[in-house]
mmCIF file with all atom_site columns, C-alpha atoms and ligand atoms in Angstrom:
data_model
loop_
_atom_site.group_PDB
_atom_site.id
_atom_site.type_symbol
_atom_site.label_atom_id
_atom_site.label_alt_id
_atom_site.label_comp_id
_atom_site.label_asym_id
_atom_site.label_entity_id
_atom_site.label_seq_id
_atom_site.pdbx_PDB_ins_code
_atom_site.Cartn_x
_atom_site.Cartn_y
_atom_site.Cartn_z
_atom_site.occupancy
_atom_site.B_iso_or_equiv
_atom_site.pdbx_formal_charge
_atom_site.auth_seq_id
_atom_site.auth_comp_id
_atom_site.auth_asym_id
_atom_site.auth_atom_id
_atom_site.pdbx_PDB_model_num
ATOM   1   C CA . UNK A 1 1   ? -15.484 13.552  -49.768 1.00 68.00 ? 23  UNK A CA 1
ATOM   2   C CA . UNK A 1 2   ? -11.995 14.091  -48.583 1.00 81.00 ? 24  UNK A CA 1
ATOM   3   C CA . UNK A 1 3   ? -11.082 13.614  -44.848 1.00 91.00 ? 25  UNK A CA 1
ATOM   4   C CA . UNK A 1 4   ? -10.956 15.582  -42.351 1.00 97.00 ? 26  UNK A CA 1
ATOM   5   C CA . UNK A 1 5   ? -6.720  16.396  -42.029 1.00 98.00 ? 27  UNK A CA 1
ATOM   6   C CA . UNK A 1 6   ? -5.345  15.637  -38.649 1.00 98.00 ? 28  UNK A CA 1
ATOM   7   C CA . UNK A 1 7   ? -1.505  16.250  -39.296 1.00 98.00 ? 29  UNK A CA 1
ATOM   8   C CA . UNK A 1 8   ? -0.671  19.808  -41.120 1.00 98.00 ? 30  UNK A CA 1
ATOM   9   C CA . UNK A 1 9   ? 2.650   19.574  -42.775 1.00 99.00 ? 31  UNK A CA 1
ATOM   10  C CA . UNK A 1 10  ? 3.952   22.485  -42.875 1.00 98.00 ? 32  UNK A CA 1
ATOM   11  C CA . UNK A 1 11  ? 6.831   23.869  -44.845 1.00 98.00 ? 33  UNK A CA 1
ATOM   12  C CA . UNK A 1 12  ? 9.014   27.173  -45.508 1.00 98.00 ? 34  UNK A CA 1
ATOM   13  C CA . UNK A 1 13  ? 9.272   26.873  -49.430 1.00 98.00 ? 35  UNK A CA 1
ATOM   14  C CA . UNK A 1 14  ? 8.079   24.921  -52.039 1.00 98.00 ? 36  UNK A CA 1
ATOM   15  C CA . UNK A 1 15  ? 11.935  23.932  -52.031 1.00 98.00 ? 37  UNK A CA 1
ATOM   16  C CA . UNK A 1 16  ? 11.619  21.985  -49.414 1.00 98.00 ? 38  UNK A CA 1
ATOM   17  C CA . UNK A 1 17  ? 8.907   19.574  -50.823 1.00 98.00 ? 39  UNK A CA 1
ATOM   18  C CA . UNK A 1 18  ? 11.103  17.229  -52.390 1.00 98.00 ? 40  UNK A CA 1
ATOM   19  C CA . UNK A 1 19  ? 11.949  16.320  -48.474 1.00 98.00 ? 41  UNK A CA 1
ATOM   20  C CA . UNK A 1 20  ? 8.657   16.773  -46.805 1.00 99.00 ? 42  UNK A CA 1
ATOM   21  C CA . UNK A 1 21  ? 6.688   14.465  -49.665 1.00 98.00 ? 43  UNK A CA 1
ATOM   22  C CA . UNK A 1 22  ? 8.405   11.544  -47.443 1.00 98.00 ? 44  UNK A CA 1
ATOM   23  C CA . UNK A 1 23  ? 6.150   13.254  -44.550 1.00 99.00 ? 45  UNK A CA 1
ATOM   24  C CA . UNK A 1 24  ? 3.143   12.878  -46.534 1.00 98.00 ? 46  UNK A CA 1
ATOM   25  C CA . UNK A 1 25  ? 3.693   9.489   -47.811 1.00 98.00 ? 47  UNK A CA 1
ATOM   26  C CA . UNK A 1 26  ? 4.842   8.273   -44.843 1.00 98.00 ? 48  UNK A CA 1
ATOM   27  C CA . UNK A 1 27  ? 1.148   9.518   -43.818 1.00 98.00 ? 49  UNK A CA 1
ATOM   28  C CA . UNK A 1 28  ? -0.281  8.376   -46.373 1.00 98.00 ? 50  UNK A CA 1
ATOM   29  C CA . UNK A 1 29  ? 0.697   4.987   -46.048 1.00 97.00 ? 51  UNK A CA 1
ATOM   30  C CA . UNK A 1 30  ? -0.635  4.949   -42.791 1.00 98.00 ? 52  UNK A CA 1
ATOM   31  C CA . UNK A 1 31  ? -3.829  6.008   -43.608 1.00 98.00 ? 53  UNK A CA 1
ATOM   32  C CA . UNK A 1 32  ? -3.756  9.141   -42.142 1.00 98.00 ? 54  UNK A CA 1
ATOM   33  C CA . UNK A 1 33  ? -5.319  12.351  -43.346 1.00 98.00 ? 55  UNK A CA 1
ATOM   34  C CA . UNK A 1 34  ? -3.339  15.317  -44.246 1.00 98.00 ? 56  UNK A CA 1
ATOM   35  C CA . UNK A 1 35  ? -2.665  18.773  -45.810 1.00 98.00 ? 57  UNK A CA 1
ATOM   36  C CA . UNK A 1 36  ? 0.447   19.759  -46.820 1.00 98.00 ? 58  UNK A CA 1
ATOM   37  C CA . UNK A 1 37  ? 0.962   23.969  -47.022 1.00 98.00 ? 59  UNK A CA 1
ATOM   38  C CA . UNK A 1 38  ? 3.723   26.273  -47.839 1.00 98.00 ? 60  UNK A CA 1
ATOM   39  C CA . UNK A 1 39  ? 4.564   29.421  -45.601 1.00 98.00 ? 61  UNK A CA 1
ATOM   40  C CA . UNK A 1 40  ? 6.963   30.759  -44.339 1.00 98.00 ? 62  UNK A CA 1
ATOM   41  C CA . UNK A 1 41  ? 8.504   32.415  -41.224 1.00 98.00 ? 63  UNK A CA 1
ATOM   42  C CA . UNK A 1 42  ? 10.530  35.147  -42.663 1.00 98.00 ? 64  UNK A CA 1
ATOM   43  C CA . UNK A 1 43  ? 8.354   36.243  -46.118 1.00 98.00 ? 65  UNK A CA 1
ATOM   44  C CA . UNK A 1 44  ? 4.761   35.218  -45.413 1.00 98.00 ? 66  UNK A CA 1
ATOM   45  C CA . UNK A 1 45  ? 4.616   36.112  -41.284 1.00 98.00 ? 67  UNK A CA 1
ATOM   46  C CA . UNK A 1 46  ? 1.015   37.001  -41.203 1.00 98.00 ? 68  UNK A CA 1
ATOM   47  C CA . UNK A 1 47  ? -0.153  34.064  -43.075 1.00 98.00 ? 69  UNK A CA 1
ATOM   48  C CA . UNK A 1 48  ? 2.311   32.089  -40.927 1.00 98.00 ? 70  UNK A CA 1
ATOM   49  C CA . UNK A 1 49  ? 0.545   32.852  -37.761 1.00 98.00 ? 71  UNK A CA 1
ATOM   50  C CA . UNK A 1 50  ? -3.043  32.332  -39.135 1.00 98.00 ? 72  UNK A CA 1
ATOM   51  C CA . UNK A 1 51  ? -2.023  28.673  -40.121 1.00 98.00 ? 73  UNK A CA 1
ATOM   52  C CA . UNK A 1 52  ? -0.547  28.184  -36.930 1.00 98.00 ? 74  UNK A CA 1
ATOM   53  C CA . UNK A 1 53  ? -3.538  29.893  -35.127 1.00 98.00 ? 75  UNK A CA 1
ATOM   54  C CA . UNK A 1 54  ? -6.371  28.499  -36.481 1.00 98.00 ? 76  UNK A CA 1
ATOM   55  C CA . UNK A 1 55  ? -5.140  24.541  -36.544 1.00 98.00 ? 77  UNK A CA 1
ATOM   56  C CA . UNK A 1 56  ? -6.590  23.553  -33.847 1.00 98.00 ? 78  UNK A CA 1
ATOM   57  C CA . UNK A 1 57  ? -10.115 24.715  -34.772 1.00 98.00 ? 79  UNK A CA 1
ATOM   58  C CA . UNK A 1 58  ? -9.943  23.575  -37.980 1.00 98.00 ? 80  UNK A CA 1
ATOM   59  C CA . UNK A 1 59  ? -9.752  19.652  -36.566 1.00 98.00 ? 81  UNK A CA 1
ATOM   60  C CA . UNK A 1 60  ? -5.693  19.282  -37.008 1.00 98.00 ? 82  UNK A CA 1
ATOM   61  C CA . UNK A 1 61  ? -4.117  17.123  -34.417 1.00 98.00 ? 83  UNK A CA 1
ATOM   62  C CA . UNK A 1 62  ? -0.418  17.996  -34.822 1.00 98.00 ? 84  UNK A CA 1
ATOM   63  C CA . UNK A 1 63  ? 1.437   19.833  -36.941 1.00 99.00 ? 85  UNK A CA 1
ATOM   64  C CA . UNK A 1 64  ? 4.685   18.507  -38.772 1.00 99.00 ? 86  UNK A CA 1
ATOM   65  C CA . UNK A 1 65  ? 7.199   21.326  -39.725 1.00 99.00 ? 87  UNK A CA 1
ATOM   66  C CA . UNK A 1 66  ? 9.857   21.565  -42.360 1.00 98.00 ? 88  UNK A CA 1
ATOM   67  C CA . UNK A 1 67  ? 12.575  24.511  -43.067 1.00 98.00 ? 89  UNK A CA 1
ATOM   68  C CA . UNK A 1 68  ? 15.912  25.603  -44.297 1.00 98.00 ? 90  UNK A CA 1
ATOM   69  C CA . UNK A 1 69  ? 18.546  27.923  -43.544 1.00 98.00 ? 91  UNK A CA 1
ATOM   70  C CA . UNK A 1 70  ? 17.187  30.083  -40.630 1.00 98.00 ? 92  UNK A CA 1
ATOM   71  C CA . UNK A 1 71  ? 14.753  27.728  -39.817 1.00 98.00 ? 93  UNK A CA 1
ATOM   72  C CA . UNK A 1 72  ? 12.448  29.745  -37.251 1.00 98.00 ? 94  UNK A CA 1
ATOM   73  C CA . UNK A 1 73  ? 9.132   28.006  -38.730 1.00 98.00 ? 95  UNK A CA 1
ATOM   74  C CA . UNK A 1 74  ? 8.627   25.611  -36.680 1.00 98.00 ? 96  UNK A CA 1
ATOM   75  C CA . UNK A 1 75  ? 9.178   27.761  -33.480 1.00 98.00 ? 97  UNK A CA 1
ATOM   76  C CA . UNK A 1 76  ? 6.963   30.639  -34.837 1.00 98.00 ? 98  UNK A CA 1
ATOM   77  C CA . UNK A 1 77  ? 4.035   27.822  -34.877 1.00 98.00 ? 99  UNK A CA 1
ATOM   78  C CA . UNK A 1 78  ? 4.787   26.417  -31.738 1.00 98.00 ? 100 UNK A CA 1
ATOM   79  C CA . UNK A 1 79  ? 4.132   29.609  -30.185 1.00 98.00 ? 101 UNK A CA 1
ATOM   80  C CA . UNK A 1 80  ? 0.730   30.393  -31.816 1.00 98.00 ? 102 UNK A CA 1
ATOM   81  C CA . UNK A 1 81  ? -0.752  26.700  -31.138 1.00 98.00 ? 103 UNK A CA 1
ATOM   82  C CA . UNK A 1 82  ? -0.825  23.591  -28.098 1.00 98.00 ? 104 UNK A CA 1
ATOM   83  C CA . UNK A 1 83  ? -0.826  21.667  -30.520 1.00 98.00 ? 105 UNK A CA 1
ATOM   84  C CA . UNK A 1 84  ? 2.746   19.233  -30.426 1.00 98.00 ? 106 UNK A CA 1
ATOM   85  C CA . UNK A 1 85  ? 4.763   20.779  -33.298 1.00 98.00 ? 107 UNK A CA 1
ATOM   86  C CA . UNK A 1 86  ? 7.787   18.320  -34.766 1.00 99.00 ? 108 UNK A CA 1
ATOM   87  C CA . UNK A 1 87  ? 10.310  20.014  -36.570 1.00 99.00 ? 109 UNK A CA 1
ATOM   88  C CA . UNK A 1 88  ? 12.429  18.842  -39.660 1.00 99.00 ? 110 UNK A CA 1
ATOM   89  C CA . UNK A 1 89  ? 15.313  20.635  -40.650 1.00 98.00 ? 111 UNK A CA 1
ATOM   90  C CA . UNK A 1 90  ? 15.852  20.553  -44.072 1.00 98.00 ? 112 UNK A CA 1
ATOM   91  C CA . UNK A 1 91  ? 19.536  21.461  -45.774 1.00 98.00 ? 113 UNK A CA 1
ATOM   92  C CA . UNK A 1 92  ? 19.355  24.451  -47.459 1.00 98.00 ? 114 UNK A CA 1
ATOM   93  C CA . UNK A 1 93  ? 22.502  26.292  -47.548 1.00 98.00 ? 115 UNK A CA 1
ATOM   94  C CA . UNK A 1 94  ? 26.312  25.897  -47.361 1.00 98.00 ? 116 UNK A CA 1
ATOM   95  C CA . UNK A 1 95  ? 25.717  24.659  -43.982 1.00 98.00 ? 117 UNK A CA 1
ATOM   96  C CA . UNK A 1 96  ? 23.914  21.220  -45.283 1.00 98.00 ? 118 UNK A CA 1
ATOM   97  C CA . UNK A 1 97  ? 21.256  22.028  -42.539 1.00 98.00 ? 119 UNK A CA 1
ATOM   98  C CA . UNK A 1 98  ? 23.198  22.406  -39.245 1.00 98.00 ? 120 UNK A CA 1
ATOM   99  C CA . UNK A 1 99  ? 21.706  26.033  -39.126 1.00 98.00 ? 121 UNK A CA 1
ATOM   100 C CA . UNK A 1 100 ? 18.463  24.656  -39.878 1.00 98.00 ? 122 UNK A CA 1
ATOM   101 C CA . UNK A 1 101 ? 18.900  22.088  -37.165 1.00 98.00 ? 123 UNK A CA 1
ATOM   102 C CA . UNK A 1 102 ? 20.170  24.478  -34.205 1.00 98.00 ? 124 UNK A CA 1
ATOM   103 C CA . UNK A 1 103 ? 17.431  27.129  -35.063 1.00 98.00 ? 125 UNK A CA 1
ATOM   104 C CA . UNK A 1 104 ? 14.873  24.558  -34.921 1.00 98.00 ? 126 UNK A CA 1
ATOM   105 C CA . UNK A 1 105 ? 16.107  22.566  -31.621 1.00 98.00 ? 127 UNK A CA 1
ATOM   106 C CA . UNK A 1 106 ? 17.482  25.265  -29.562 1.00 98.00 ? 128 UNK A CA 1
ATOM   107 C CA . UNK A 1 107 ? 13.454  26.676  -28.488 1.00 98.00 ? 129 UNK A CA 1
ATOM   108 C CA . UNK A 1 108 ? 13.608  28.415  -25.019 1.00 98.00 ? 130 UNK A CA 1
ATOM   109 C CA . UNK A 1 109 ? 11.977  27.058  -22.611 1.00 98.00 ? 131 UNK A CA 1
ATOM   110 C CA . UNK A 1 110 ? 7.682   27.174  -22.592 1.00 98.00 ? 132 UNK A CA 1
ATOM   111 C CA . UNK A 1 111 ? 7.269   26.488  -26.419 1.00 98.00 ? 133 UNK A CA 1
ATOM   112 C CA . UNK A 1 112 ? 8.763   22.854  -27.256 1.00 98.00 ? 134 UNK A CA 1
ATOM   113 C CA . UNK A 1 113 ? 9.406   22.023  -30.550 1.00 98.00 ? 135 UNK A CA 1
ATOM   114 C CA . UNK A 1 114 ? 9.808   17.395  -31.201 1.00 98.00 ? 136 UNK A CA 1
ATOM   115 C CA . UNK A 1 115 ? 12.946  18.152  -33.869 1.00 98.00 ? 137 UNK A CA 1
ATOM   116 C CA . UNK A 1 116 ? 13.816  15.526  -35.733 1.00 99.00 ? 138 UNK A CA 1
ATOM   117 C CA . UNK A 1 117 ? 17.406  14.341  -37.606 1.00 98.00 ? 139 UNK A CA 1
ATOM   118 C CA . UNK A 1 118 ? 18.213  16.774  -40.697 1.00 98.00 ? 140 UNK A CA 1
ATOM   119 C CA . UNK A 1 119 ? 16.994  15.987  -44.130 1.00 98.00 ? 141 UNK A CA 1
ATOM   120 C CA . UNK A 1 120 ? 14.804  12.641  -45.686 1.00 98.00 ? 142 UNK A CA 1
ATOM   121 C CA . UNK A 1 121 ? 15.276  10.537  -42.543 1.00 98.00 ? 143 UNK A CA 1
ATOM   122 C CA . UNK A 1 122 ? 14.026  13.839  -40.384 1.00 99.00 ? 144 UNK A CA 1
ATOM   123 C CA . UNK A 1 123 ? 10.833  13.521  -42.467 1.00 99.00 ? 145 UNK A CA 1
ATOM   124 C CA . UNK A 1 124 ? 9.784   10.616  -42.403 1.00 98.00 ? 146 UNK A CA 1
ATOM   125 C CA . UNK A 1 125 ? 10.174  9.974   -38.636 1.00 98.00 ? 147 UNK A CA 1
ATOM   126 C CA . UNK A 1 126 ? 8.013   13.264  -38.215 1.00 99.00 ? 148 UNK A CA 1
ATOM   127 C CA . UNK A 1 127 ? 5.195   11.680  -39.370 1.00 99.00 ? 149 UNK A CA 1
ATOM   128 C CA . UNK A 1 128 ? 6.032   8.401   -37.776 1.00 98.00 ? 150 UNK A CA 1
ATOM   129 C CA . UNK A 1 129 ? 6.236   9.811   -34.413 1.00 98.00 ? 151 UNK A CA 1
ATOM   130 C CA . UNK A 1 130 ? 3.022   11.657  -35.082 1.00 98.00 ? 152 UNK A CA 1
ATOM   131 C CA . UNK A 1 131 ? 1.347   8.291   -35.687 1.00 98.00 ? 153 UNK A CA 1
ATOM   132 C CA . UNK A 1 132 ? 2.771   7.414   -32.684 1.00 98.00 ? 154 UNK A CA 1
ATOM   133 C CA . UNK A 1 133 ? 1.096   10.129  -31.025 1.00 98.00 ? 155 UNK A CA 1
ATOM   134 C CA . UNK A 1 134 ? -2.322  9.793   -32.843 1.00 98.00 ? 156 UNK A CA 1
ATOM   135 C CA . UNK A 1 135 ? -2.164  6.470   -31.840 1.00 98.00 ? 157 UNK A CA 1
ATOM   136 C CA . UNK A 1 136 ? -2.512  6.468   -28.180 1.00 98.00 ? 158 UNK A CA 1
ATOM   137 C CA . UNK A 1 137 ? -5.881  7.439   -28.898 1.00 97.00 ? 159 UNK A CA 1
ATOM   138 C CA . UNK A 1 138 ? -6.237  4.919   -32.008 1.00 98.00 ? 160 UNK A CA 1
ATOM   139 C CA . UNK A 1 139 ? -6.036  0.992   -31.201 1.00 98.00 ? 161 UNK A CA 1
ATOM   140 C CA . UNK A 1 140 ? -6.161  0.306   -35.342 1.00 98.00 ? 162 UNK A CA 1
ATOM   141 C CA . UNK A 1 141 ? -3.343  2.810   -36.000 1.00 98.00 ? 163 UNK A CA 1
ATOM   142 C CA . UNK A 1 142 ? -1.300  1.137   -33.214 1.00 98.00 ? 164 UNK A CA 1
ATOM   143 C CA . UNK A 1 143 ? -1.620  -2.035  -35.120 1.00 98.00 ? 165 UNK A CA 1
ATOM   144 C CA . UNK A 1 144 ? -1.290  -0.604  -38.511 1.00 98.00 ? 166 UNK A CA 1
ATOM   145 C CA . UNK A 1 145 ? 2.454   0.905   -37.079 1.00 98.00 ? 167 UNK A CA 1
ATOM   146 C CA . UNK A 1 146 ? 3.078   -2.298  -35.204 1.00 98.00 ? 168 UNK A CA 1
ATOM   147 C CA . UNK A 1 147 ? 2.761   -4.452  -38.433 1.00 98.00 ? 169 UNK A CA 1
ATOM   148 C CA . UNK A 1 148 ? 5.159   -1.639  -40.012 1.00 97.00 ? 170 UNK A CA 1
ATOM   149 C CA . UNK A 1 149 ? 7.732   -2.384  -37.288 1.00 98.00 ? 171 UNK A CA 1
ATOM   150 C CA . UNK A 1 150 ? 7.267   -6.136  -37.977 1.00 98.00 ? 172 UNK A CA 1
ATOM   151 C CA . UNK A 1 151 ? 7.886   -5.667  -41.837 1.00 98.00 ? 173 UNK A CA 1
ATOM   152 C CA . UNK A 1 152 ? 10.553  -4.001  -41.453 1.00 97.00 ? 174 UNK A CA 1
ATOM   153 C CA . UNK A 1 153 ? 12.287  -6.776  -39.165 1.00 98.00 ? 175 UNK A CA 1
ATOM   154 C CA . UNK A 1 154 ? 11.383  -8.935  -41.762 1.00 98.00 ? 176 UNK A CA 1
ATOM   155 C CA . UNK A 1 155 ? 12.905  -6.743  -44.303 1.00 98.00 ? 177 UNK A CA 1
ATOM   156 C CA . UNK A 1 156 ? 16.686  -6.584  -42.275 1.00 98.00 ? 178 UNK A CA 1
ATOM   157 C CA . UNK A 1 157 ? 16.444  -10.533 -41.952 1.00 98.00 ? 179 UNK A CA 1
ATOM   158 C CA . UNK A 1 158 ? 16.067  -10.902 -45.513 1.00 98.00 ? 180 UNK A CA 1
ATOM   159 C CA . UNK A 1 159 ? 18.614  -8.678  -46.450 1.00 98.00 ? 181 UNK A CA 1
ATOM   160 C CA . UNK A 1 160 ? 20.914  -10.537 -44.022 1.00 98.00 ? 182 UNK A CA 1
ATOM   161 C CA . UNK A 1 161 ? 20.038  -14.049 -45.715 1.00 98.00 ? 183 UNK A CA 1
ATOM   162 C CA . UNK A 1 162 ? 20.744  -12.645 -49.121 1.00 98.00 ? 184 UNK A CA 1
ATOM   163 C CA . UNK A 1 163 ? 24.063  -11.409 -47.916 1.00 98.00 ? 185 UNK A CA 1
ATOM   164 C CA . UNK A 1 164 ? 24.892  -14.586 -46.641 1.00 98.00 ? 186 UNK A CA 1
ATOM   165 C CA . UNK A 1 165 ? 23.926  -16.304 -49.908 1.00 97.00 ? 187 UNK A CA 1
ATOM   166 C CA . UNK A 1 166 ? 26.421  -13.883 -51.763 1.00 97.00 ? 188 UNK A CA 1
ATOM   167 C CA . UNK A 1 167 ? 29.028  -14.360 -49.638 1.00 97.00 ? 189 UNK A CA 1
ATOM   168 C CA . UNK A 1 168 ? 28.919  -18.127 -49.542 1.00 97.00 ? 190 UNK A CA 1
ATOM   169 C CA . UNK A 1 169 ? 28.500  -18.242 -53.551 1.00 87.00 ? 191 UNK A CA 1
HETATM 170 C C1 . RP5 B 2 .   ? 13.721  28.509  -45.841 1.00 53.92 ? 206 RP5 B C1 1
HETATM 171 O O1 . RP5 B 2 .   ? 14.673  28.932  -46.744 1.00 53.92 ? 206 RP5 B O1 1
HETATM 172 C C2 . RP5 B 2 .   ? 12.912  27.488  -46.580 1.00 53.92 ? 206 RP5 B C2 1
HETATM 173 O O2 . RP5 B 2 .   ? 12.334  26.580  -45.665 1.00 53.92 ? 206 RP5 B O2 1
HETATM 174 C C3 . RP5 B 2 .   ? 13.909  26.829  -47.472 1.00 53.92 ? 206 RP5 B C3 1
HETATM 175 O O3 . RP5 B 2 .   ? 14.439  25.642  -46.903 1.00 53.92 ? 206 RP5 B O3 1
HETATM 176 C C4 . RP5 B 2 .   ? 15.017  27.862  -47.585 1.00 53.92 ? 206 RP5 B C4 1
HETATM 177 C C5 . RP5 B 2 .   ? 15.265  28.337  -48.992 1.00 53.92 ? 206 RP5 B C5 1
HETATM 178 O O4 . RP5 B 2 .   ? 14.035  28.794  -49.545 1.00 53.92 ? 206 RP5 B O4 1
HETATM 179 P P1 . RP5 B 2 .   ? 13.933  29.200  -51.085 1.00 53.92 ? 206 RP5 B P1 1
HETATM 180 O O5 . RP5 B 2 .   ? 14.910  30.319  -51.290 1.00 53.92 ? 206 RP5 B O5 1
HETATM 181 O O6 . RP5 B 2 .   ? 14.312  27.965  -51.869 1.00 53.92 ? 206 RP5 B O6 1
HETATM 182 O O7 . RP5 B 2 .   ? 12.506  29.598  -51.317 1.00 53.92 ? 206 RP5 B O7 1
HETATM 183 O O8 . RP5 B 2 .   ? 12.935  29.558  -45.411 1.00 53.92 ? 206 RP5 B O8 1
#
């Protein structure tokens, strides 16, 4: 039987999955359920705000959410749930995601919304700060992201000793 989700990635269009799969591997590789959904702000509100609404009840932890152009998504969410909402603007239009990225960051006051950098990297640290967040309450997932961390240390070093190799051949 699958597992209960406890991060709902959200996203605006099916557009956008290309970008927010990195959210769900990221996950994934973590070992952390998820669902991944598409509605949007704009052309699906109702359904919107039943997602956002019922989260909570259905056993979701935080919610991780993605959108282009006039990205109001992930603010529409944030004001139907307490659950912590992290936004990812994705690049959409002309504007290569700075309208994505000012809709999604500039909440008033009383609804927060975590918004992450535009695009793939945006993504991925969604769900990494999520695990963060999951793992204050998890002592195996704070292990699990600490050996990550350590990896990818190891990763840069190597890198920096092949580099050197190259350069002194
Ligand atoms: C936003 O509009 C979506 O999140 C997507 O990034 C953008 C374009 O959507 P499509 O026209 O590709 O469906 O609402």
């Amino acid at each position: 039987m699958a597992k209960q989700p406890l991060v709902g990635v959200l996203m605006g269009s099916d557009s956008d999955w290309e970008v927010m799969r990195v959210a769900v591997e990221t996950l994934q590789e973590l070992d952390i359920p998820c669902e991944a959904r598409v509605s949007s702000a704009h052309r699906t509100p109702a359904r919107t705000h039943e997602y956002a609404a019922s989260a909570e009840a259905r056993g979701l932890r935080m919610l991780i959410v993605g959108a282009g152009a006039a990205a109001h998504l992930a603010g529409v969410v944030a004001s139907q749930t307490v659950l912590p909402v992290i936004g990812v603007p994705l690049s959409a239009t002309d504007l290569k995601g700075m309208d994505a990225l000012l809709a999604t960051v500039q909440m008033p006051g009383g609804i927060p919304v975590a918004t992450m950098a535009i695009g793939t990297a945006g993504a991925k640290n969604a769900a990494l700060l999520a695990a963060q967040i999951l793992a204050l309450g998890d002592p195996e997932l704070s292990a699990r992201l600490k050996a990550q961390r350590r990896d990818m240390a190891a990763a840069v070093e190597r890198k920096d000793a092949e580099l050197q190799q190259k350069m002194a051949g």
